[in-house]
Amino acid sequence: MSRRCELTGKAVQTGHLVSHSNRKTKCRFLPNLCQVTLQSDALKRRVRLRVTAHALRSVEHRGGLDAFLIKASEIELSQTARLIKRELHKKLAEVEAPVAA
């Protein structure tokens, strides 16, 4: 399992820790990943995802998982998040189709 956020695509970064004497030592900066269960209102089910704390705040800010996925680009999302997004679009299309007819 890679250390990558399933919603934002944030991953491990590399760099240097620089001491006071300006010595540089290689370092890996790991994302703050949390295993969370998010509720999808449109799909009426729960989804377990491994996301960063920053992404979790973004989901809450946008108004939930459904709103976040609708606005998110496909490139950043993981395979499971893409499947959830496609299910969400299908469900929303089903709901809007009878209303328009």
CSV table of C-alpha atoms in Angstrom, one decimal, residues 5-60:
chain,number,residue,atom,x,y,z
A,5,CYS,CA,-3.8,10.2,-0.2
A,6,GLU,CA,-6.7,8.7,-2.1
A,7,LEU,CA,-8.5,12.0,-2.6
A,8,THR,CA,-5.8,14.6,-3.2
A,9,GLY,CA,-2.9,12.5,-4.4
A,10,LYS,CA,-0.5,13.9,-1.9
A,11,ALA,CA,2.5,11.6,-1.5
A,12,VAL,CA,5.9,11.2,0.1
A,13,GLN,CA,8.3,14.0,-0.6
A,14,THR,CA,12.1,13.9,-0.2
A,15,GLY,CA,14.5,16.6,0.9
A,16,HIS,CA,17.2,17.6,3.3
A,17,LEU,CA,17.3,18.3,7.0
A,18,VAL,CA,19.7,21.2,7.3
A,19,SER,CA,21.6,21.6,10.5
A,20,HIS,CA,22.9,24.8,12.0
A,21,SER,CA,26.3,24.1,10.5
A,22,ASN,CA,24.6,23.7,7.1
A,23,ARG,CA,25.1,19.9,6.9
A,24,LYS,CA,22.5,18.2,4.8
A,25,THR,CA,21.0,14.8,5.5
A,26,LYS,CA,18.5,13.1,3.3
A,27,CYS,CA,15.0,12.8,4.7
A,28,ARG,CA,11.6,11.6,3.7
A,29,PHE,CA,8.6,13.7,4.5
A,30,LEU,CA,5.6,11.5,5.0
A,31,PRO,CA,2.0,12.7,4.5
A,32,ASN,CA,-0.3,12.6,7.6
A,33,LEU,CA,-2.5,9.7,6.5
A,34,CYS,CA,-5.6,8.7,8.4
A,35,GLN,CA,-7.9,5.7,7.8
A,36,VAL,CA,-11.4,7.2,7.8
A,37,THR,CA,-14.9,6.1,7.0
A,38,LEU,CA,-16.9,8.8,5.1
A,39,GLN,CA,-20.6,8.8,4.5
A,40,SER,CA,-21.9,9.3,1.0
A,41,ASP,CA,-25.4,10.8,1.1
A,42,ALA,CA,-26.3,10.1,-2.5
A,43,LEU,CA,-25.1,6.5,-2.5
A,44,LYS,CA,-26.5,5.9,1.0
A,45,ARG,CA,-23.4,4.0,2.1
A,46,ARG,CA,-20.1,4.4,3.9
A,47,VAL,CA,-16.7,4.4,2.2
A,48,ARG,CA,-13.4,3.6,3.8
A,49,LEU,CA,-10.5,5.7,2.5
A,50,ARG,CA,-6.9,6.5,3.4
A,51,VAL,CA,-6.7,10.3,3.3
A,52,THR,CA,-4.5,13.0,4.7
A,53,ALA,CA,-5.7,15.2,7.5
A,54,HIS,CA,-5.6,18.2,5.0
A,55,ALA,CA,-8.0,16.3,2.6
A,56,LEU,CA,-10.3,15.5,5.5
A,57,ARG,CA,-10.6,19.2,6.3
A,58,SER,CA,-11.2,19.9,2.6
A,59,VAL,CA,-14.0,17.3,2.4
A,60,GLU,CA,-15.7,19.0,5.4
